[in-house]
CSV table of C-alpha atoms and ligand atoms in Angstrom, one decimal:
chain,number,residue,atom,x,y,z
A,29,UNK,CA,28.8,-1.7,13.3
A,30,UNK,CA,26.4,0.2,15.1
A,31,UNK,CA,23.0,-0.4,14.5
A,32,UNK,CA,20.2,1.7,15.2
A,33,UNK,CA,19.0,-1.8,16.9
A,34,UNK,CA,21.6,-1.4,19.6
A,35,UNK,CA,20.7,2.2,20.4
A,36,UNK,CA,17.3,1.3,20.5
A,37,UNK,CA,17.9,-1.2,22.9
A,38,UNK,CA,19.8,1.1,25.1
A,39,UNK,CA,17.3,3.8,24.8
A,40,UNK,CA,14.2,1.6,25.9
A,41,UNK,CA,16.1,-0.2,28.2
A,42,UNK,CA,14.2,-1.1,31.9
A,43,UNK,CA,15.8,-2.1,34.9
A,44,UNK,CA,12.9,-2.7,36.7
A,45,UNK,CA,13.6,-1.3,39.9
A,46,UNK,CA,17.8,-1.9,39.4
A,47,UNK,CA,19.8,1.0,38.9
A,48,UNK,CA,21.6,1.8,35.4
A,49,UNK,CA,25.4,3.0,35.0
A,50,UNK,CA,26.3,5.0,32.5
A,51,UNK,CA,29.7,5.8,31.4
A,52,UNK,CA,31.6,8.0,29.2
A,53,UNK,CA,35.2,8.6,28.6
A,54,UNK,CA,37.0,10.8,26.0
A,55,UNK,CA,39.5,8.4,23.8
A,56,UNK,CA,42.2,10.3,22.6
A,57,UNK,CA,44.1,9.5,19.2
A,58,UNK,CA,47.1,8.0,19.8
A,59,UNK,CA,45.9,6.2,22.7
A,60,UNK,CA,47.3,6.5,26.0
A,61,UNK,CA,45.9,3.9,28.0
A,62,UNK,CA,47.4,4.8,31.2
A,63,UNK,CA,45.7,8.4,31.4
A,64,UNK,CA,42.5,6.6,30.2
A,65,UNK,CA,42.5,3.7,32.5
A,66,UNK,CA,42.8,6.7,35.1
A,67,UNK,CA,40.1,8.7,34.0
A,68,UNK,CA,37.7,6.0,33.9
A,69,UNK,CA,38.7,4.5,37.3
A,70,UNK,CA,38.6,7.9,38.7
A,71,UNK,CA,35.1,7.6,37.3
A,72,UNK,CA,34.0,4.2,38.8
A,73,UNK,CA,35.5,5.7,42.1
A,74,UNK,CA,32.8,8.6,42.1
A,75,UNK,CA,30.1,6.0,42.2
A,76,UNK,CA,31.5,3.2,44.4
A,77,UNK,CA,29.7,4.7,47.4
A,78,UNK,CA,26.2,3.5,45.6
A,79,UNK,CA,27.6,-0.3,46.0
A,80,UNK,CA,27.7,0.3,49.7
A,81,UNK,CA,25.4,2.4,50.2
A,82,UNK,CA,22.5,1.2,52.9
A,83,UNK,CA,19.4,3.4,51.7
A,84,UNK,CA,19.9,1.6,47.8
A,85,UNK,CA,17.8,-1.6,48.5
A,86,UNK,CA,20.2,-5.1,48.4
A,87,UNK,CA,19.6,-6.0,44.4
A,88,UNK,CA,20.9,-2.8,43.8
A,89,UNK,CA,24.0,-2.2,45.5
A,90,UNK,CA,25.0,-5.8,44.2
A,91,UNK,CA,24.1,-4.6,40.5
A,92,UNK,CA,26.1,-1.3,41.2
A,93,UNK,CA,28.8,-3.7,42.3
A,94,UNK,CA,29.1,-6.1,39.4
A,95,UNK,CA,28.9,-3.0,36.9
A,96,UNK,CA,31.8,-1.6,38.7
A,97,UNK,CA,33.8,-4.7,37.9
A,98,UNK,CA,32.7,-5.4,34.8
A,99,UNK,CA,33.8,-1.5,33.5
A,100,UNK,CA,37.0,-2.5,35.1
A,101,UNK,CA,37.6,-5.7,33.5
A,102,UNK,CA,36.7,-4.1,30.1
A,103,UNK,CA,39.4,-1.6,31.3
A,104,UNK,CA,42.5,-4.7,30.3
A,105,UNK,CA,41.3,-5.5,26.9
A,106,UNK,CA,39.5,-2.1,25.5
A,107,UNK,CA,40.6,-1.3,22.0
A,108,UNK,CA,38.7,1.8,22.3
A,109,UNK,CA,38.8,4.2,19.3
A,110,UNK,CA,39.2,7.2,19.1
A,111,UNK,CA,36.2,9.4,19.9
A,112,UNK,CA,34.9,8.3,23.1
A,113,UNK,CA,33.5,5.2,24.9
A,114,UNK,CA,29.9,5.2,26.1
A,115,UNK,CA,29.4,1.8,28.2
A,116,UNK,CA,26.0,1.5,30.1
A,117,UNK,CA,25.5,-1.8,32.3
A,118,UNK,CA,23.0,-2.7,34.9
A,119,UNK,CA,24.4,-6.2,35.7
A,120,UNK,CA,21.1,-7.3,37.4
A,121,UNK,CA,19.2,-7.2,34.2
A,122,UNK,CA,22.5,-8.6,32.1
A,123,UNK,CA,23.0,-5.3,30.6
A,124,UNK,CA,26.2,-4.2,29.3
A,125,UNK,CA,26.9,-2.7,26.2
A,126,UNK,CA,30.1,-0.4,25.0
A,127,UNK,CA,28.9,2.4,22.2
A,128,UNK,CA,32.2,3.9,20.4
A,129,UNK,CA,31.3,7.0,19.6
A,130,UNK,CA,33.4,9.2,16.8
A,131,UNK,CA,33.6,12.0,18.8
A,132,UNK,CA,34.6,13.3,22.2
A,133,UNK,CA,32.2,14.1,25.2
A,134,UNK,CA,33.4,15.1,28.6
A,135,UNK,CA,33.9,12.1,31.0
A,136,UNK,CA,31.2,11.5,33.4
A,137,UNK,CA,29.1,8.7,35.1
A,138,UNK,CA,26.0,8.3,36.3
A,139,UNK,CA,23.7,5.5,38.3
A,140,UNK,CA,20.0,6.0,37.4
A,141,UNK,CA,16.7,4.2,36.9
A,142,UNK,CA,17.0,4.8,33.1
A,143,UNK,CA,20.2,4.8,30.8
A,144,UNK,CA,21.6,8.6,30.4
A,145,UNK,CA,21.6,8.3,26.8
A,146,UNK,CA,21.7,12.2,25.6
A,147,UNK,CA,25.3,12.8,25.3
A,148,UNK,CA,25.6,9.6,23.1
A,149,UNK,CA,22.8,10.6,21.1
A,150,UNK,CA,24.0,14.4,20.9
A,151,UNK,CA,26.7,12.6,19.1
A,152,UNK,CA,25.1,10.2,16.8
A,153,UNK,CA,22.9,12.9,15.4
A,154,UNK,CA,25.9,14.5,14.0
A,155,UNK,CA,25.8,11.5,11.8
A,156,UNK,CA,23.7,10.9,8.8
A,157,UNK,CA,22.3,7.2,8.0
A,158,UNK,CA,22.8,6.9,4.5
A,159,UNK,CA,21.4,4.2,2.3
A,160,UNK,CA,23.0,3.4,-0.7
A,161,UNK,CA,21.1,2.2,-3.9
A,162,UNK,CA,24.1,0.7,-6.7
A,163,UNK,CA,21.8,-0.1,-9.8
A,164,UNK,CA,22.2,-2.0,-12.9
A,165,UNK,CA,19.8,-3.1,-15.8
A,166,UNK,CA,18.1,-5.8,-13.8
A,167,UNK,CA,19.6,-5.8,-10.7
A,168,UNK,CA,20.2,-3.6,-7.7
A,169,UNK,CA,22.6,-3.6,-4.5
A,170,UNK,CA,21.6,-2.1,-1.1
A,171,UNK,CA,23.8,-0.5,1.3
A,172,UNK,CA,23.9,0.9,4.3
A,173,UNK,CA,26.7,3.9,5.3
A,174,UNK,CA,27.0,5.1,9.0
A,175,UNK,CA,30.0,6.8,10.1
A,176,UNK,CA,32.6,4.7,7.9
A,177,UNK,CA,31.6,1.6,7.7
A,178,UNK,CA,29.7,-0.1,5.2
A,179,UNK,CA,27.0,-2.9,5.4
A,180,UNK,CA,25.2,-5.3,2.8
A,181,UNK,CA,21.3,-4.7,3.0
A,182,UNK,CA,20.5,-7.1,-0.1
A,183,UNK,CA,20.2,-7.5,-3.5
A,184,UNK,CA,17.1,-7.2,-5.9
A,185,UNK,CA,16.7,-9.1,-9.0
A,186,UNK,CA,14.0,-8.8,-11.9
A,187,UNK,CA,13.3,-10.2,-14.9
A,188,UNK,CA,15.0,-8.7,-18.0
A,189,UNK,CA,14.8,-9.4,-21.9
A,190,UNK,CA,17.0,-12.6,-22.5
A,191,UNK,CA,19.1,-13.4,-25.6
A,192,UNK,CA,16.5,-15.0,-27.5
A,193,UNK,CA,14.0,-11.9,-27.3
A,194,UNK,CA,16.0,-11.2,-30.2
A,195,UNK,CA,16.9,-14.5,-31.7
A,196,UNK,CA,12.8,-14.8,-31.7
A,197,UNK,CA,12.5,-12.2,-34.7
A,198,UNK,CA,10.9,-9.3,-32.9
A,199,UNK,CA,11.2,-6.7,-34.6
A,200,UNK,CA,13.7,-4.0,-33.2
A,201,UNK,CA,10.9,-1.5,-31.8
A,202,UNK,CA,9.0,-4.0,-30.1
A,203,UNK,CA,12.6,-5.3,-29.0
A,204,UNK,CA,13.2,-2.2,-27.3
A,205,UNK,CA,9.8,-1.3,-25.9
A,206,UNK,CA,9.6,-4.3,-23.9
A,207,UNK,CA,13.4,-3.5,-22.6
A,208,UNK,CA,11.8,-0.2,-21.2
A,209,UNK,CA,8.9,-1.3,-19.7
A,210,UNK,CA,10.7,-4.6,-18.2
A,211,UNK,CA,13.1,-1.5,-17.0
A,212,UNK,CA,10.5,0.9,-15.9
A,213,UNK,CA,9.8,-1.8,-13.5
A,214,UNK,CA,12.7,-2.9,-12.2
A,215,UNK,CA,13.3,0.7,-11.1
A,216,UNK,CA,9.8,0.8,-9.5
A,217,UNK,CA,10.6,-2.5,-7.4
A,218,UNK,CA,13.7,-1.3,-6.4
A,219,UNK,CA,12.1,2.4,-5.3
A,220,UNK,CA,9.3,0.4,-3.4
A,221,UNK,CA,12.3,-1.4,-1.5
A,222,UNK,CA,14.0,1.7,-0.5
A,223,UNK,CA,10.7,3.9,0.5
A,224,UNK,CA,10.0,0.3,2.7
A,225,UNK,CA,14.0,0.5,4.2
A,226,UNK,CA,13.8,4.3,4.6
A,227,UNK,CA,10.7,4.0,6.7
A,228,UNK,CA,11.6,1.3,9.0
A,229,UNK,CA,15.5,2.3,9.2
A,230,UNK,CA,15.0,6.0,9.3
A,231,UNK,CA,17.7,6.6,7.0
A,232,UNK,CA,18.4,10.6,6.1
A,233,UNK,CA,20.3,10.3,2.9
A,234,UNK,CA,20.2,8.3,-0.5
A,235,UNK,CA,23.2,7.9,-2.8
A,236,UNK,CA,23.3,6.4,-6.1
A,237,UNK,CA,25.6,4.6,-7.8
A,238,UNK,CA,25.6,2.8,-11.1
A,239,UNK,CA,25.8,3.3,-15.2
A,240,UNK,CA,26.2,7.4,-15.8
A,241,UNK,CA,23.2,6.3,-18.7
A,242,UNK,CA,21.2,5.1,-15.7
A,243,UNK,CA,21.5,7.0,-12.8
A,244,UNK,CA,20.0,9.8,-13.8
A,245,UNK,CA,16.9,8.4,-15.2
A,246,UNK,CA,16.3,6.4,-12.0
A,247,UNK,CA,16.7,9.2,-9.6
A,248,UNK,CA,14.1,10.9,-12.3
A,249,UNK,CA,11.4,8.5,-11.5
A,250,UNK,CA,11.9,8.5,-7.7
A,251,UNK,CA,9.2,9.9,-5.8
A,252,UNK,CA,9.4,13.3,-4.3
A,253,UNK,CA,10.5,12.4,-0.3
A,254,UNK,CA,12.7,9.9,-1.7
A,255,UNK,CA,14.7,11.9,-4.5
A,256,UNK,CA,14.7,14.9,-2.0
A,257,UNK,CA,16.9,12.6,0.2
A,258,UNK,CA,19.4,12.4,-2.5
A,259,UNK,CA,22.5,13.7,-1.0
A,260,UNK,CA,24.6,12.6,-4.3
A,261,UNK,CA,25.1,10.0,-7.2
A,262,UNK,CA,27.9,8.2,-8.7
A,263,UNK,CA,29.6,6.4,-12.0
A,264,UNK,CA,30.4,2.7,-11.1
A,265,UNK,CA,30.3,-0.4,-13.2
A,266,UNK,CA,28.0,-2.5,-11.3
A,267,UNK,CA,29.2,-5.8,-12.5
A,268,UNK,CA,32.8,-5.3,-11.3
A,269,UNK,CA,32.8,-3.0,-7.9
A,270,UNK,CA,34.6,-3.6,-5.1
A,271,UNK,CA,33.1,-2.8,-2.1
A,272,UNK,CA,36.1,-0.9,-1.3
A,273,UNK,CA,35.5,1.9,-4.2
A,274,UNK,CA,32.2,1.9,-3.3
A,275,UNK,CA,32.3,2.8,0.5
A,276,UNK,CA,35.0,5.4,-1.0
A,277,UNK,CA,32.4,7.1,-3.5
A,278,UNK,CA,29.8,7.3,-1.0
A,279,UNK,CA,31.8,8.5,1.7
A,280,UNK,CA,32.8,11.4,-0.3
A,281,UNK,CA,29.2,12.4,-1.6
A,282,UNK,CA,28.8,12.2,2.5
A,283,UNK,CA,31.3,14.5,2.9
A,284,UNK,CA,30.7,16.7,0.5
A,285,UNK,CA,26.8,17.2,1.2
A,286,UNK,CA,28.2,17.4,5.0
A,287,UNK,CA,30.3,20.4,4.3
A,288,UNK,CA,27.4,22.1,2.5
A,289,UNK,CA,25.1,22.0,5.2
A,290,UNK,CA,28.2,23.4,7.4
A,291,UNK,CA,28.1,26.4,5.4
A,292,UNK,CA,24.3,26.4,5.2
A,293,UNK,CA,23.8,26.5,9.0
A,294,UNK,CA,26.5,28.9,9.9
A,295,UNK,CA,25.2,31.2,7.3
A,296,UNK,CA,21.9,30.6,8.2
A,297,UNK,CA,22.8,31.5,12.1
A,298,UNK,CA,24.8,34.6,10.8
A,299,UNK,CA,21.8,35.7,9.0
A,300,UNK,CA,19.5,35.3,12.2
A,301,UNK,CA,22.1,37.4,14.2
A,302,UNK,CA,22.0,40.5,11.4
A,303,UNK,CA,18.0,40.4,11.5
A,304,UNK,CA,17.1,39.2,15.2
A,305,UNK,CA,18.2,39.4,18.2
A,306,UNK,CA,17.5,35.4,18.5
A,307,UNK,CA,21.3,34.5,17.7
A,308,UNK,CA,24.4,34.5,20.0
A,309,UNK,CA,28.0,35.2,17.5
A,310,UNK,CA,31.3,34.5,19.0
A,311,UNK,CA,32.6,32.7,22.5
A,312,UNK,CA,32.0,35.5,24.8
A,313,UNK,CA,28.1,35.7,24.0
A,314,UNK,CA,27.8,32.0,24.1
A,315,UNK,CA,29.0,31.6,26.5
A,316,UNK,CA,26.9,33.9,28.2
A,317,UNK,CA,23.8,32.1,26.2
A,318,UNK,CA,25.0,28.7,27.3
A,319,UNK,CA,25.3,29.8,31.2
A,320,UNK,CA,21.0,31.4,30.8
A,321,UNK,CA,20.3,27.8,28.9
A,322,UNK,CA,19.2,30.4,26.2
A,323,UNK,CA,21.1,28.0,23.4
A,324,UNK,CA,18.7,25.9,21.3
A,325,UNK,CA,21.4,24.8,18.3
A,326,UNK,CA,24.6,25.6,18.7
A,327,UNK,CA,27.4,25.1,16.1
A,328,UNK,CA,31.0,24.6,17.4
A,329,UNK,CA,34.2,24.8,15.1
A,330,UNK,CA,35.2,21.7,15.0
A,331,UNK,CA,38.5,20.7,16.9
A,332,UNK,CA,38.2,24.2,18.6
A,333,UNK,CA,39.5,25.0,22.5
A,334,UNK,CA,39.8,27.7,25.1
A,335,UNK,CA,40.4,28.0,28.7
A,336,UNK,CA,37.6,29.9,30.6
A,337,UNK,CA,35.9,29.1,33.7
A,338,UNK,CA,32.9,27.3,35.0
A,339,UNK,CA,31.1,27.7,38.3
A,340,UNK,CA,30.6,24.4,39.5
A,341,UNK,CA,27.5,25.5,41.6
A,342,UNK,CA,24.7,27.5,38.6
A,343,UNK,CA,26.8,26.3,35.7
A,344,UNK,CA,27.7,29.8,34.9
A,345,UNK,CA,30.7,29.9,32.1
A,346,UNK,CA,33.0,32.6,30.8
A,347,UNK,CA,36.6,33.1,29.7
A,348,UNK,CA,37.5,34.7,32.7
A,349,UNK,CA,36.6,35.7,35.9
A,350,UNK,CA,37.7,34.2,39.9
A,351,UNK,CA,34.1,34.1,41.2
A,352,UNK,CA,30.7,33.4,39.4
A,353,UNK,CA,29.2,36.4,38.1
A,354,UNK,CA,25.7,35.0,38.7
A,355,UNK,CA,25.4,33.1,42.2
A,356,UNK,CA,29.5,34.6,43.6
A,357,UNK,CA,30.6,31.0,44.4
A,358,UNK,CA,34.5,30.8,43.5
A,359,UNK,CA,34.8,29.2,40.1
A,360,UNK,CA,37.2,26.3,38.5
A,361,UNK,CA,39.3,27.2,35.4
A,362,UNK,CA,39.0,24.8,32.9
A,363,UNK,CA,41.2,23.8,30.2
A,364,UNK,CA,38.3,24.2,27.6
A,365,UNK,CA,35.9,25.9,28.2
A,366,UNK,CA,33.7,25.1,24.8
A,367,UNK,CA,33.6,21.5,26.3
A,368,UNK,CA,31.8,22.6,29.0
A,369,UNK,CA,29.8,24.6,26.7
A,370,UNK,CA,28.7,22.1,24.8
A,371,UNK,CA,28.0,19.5,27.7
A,372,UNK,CA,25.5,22.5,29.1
A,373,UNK,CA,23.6,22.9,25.8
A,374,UNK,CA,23.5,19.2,25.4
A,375,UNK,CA,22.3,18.9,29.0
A,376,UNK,CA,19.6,21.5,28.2
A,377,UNK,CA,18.0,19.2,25.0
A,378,UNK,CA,19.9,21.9,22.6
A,379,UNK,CA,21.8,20.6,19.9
A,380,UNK,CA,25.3,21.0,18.7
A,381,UNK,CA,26.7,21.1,15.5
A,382,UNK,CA,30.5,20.4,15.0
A,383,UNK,CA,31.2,22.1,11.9
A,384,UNK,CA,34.6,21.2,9.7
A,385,UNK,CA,34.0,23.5,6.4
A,386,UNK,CA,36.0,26.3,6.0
A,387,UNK,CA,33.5,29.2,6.9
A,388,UNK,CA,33.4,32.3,9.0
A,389,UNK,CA,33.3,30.3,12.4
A,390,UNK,CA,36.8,29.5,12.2
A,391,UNK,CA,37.4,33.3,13.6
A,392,UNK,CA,34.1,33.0,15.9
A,393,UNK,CA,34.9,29.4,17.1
A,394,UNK,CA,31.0,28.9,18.0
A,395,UNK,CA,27.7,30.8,16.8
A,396,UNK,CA,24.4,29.9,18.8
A,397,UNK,CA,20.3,29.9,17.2
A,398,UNK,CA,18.7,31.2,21.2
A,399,UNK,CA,15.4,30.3,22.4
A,400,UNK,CA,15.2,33.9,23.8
A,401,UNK,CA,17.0,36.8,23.5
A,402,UNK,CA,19.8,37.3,25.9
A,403,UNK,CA,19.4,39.2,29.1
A,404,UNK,CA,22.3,42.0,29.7
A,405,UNK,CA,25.5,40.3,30.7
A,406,UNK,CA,26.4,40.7,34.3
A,407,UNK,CA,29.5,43.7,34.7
A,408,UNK,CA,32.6,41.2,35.2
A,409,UNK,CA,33.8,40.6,38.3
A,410,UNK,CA,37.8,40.8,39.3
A,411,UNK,CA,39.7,39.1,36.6
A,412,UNK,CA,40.7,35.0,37.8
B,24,ZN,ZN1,27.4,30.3,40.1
């Protein structure tokens, strides 16, 4: 599972003084291993030079070296999902470390001083952490939901009124007072457990699971950051739940709260486009933001592609066009030209959005939030 340990490690990674390779590669589903092994050797190719190199001091070109051979040894046992593969290495310090990643990002490699971590984290921000709270009378089960999988964070365990409460002869008010209050704090232990794992984990959504009498009265009592956090709740027996049904529940309160905030921030970016001039509607125009790095969030219909063009000199980007509107180098086509697009915004610090409900993107393929309004787009030049 990945932790937010690992990318933590990644991210404040030093190679003091020895340089870091990064990698990424596209997976696709279905897996053909030849075109990958390709891509990702046509990859290791581009920074082979490095190794050999006379100006990169001794340590360094050996490092460059071993990390070459390493990616290539991973190459004849990978069992890569689909998505993509992220590997950063610096075999000098003993660093080498393959992130799957559930979506695709454009193949590239780099050797730096630091790991080039955006595009990985461009992707895990797509995902929410969830924590997931499964409570009963007297007990409580802790969770943690990234992507799918599912992880044990503990179990809580309070006192509660035992058989011979009763047996003693209290009477049945008292009986049931002290059943609330015991209760009352079981709940409160279990909410102080969760603000503690929500500050240190940085989890962005609670879901909880349990009795239906329960549930509601627990998420009741929840303070205000916590219960605003609640992205859903669900019926389960606690005594008898297999951890099976209970990934299944939460991953569906995921989805569900996912798709809402789809709709959300398209409608929120369609909204900005009808009263400023701050939003970019529509491939054309984003293309056009994207290419001025104007593009601060940008929301991409998911699985989306088009063939365009991209001048490999300024970055400029459009659907068509044989030479580069802005700097009049010849351009490249490109299969997809919204892969490009994105790798630009994400390149940029912009974020993208990969959106999957059914909304009005589905005709516009992408919709952009601008940091400034767009300057006139440049007449077109002879059609490529
Ligand atoms: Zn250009």
């Amino acid at each position: 599972m990945l932790t937010a340990e690992t990318v933590g490690s990644i991210l404040h990674f030093e190679g003091d003084g020895l340089p870091v390779t990064s990698l990424y590669a596209r997976v696709e589903p279905g897996g053909n291993h030849r075109d990958l092994h390709t891509r990702v050797s046509s990859l290791l190719d581009e920074i082979r030079p490095l190794a050999k190199d006379e100006t990169v001091d001794h340590e360094g070109r050996i490092s460059v070296r071993g990390d070459i051979a390493r990616i290539r040894d991973a190459l004849g046992e990978e069992q890569w999902r689909p998505g993509a593969i992220a590997i950063f290495a610096c075999s000098g310090q003993g660093l080498y470390k393959e992130i799957p990643l559930p979506l695709p990002v454009h193949d590239r490699v780099m050797v730096d001083v630091t790991p080039f971590s955006r595009p990985m984290l461009a992707v895990l921000e797509e995902y929410d952490r969830s924590c997931v709270a499964v409570i009963d009378e007297a007990s409580a089960r802790l969770l943690e939901l990234y992507q799918d999988e599912m992880q044990e964070l503990g179990e809580i365990s309070d006192p509660k009124l035992r058989k011979k409460n009763y047996a003693a002869g209290l009477d049945e008010d008292r009986t049931s007072n002290k059943a609330g209050e015991l209760r009352k704090r079981h709940y409160r232990h279990v909410t102080e457990q969760l603000g503690e794992l929500f500050a240190t984990r940085g989890y962005d959504l609670l879901i909880v699971g349990g009795h239906e009498y329960e549930v509601p009265d627990f998420v009741e009592q929840l303070p205000r950051e916590l219960r605003s956090r609640v992205a859903g709740t669900f019926t389960i027996d606690p005594s008898t739940m297999p951890l099976a049904e209970l990934r299944s529940s939460a991953m569906a309160i995921v989805d569900r709260y996912e798709r809402g905030r789809d709709q959300q921030l398209v409608a929120e970016t369609l909204e900005r486009a009808a009263t400023s001039n701050l939003a970019a509607l529509g491939l054309p125009d984003c293309l056009w933001a994207g290419s001025v790095r104007a593009i601060q969030a940008l929301l991409v219909q998911d699985g989306a592609q088009a063939p365009g063009v991209i001048c490999d000199d300024c970055r400029w980007l459009a659907l068509s066009g044989g030479t580069c509107s802005l700097c009049g180098k010849v351009t490249r086509a490109t299969p997809d030209v919204i892969d490009e697009l994105v790798q630009a915004v994400v390149d940029e610090g912009g974020s993208v959005r990969h959106v999957r409900a059914e909304t009005m993107l589905s005709d516009l393929l992408t919709a952009a939030e601008l940091r400034f309004p767009l300057p006139p787009r440049p007449q077109p030049t002879e059609a490529g």
